[in-house]
Amino acid sequence: MSVITPSAISNIAMNGQIDGLIRHAVDSHPLIGSARAEQQATTESIRAAKLNLLPAPTLSSGYDRDDGMVSQFQLRQSLWTGGKLTANVNQALFDDKAATEYIYEQQNQVAKTTIEAWQSYITAVSKQQVYYDNLQLLTEFEEMMQRRVNQGVSARIEMDLVTNRILQEQNSYQAAVEQQRIAIARLEQITGRKLSAADLPVPNIGELVSYAKGYSQTFEKMAFDQASFYNPTVVKGHYQVEAAKQEVKSLQAARYPTFYAQYEYDYYHDENRNNNQNNSEGEFSVGLSYDPGAGLSNLALARASASRVNSLSQSKEASRRQVLETIQTQYQQFASAKDQERSLIAAVAGAQIVVSSYRRQFIAGRKSWLEVLNAVREHSQYQAQLVETRTSIIAAYYKLQVDFGMMPWQKFDQSRQPDPLFRPLDPVKNWFIRQDAARQVPDQAVIEPVVLQSDHVAKPKSATGVNTYPLPVNQ
């Protein structure tokens, strides 16, 4: 039976706080809003590309010297375009997927920026506690030294020395306060709202580090084996390459003629002169057209697009390597910071022992006042380094979660399902498949309820005089 400790509850609550902060930034940041608007445009491009498969109407009017005002209606349906229209639809589909991955890419960037600002905030708050505790100790030393100076046991210079150290510690404390204000301002700019004290609770960074260590056991394998699969930058590059390939197919279709069916109707507005011609039902025709462009320029454009595919493939590989390098470096820093934390914990404990020892030895006359104050400063420096190391561990943990797609707001699987390429005849094939499936459904037996009749109710009998009851029948 597992027991949930108060520290575990606190860690879960703090994890929910940072998740909520990131989620709000992701939902409201204008960079992501811009990416979503771009994705809506690509979605409309898919609809437009599919509409190009339908007949294209044309209506025109003109004036002829012989016939007067004439209006012409034309309806043309492409029968075969060499794969151009199909490639245009598939290109729009891949562009839409790339635009969706760009949204995810911007979300990750905003999330990491939020994590960095939050890291700065918790570092500043934790350092303030360190400096406050040291100020309390130095104030106690100042009072002790004041008594010794008044008694003539110590020189006045030793009083000035501890006063100077207090001023230095106060300066460090004020710097931490200013860092906290800057971090809050950054977070408010990123999230676009005013943050209260409830939105930014003071965390116990020691417990958060333990939480991060416990839930990062699989990070090494993911960083070195699967990092590129989860990263939107790499996936976006893949879809961009596929879209470029479809663009090449669309341009290469210019090598072939286009076959079409066309209906044309001419309407003559001058009924007195051309009334007989308006009674016609129009003309239906089948034809072909060929437009390779001036100087066969469409073929040259196809070759240029093929080169662009190669360029995008190289860019995709470069992005994949850069992403892997960034994630693996970040993981190595995460692992190194965990080792450094253990050393700093021992250093802080040792420095605390030295401070207590030097304080006793100073009273006994075996250590100087400067050595005592230097020991206090060294202890304070180790504590500040421990705070920075722990906050870097926490920030790296959340950043790696973002890179691996493990945050609750990341829904990458919704757009990364394998989809077949679009084919114009697929709806027709699917319709025939559904019809065949409907005809092959076996007859289902319908079981009618059997009613047990009492003795005083006459039971139905067959011609032979035997009692009969309803039996299941097939319909």
mmCIF file with all atom_site columns, C-alpha atoms in Angstrom, residues 49 172 249 324 417 427 458-459 465:
data_model
loop_
_atom_site.group_PDB
_atom_site.id
_atom_site.type_symbol
_atom_site.label_atom_id
_atom_site.label_alt_id
_atom_site.label_comp_id
_atom_site.label_asym_id
_atom_site.label_entity_id
_atom_site.label_seq_id
_atom_site.pdbx_PDB_ins_code
_atom_site.Cartn_x
_atom_site.Cartn_y
_atom_site.Cartn_z
_atom_site.occupancy
_atom_site.B_iso_or_equiv
_atom_site.pdbx_formal_charge
_atom_site.auth_seq_id
_atom_site.auth_comp_id
_atom_site.auth_asym_id
_atom_site.auth_atom_id
_atom_site.pdbx_PDB_model_num
ATOM 1 C CA . ALA A 1 49  ? -7.641  22.628  -53.601 1.00 0.00 ? 49  ALA A CA 1
ATOM 2 C CA . SER A 1 172 ? 23.077  40.971  -2.388  1.00 0.00 ? 172 SER A CA 1
ATOM 3 C CA . LYS A 1 249 ? 4.506   16.561  -59.080 1.00 0.00 ? 249 LYS A CA 1
ATOM 4 C CA . LEU A 1 324 ? 19.532  16.362  -30.947 1.00 0.00 ? 324 LEU A CA 1
ATOM 5 C CA . GLN A 1 417 ? -1.413  9.904   -37.214 1.00 0.00 ? 417 GLN A CA 1
ATOM 6 C CA . PRO A 1 427 ? -14.726 8.346   -51.996 1.00 0.00 ? 427 PRO A CA 1
ATOM 7 C CA . ALA A 1 458 ? -56.678 -22.029 -23.475 1.00 0.00 ? 458 ALA A CA 1
ATOM 8 C CA . LYS A 1 459 ? -53.361 -23.007 -25.049 1.00 0.00 ? 459 LYS A CA 1
ATOM 9 C CA . GLY A 1 465 ? -53.907 -31.487 -30.916 1.00 0.00 ? 465 GLY A CA 1
#
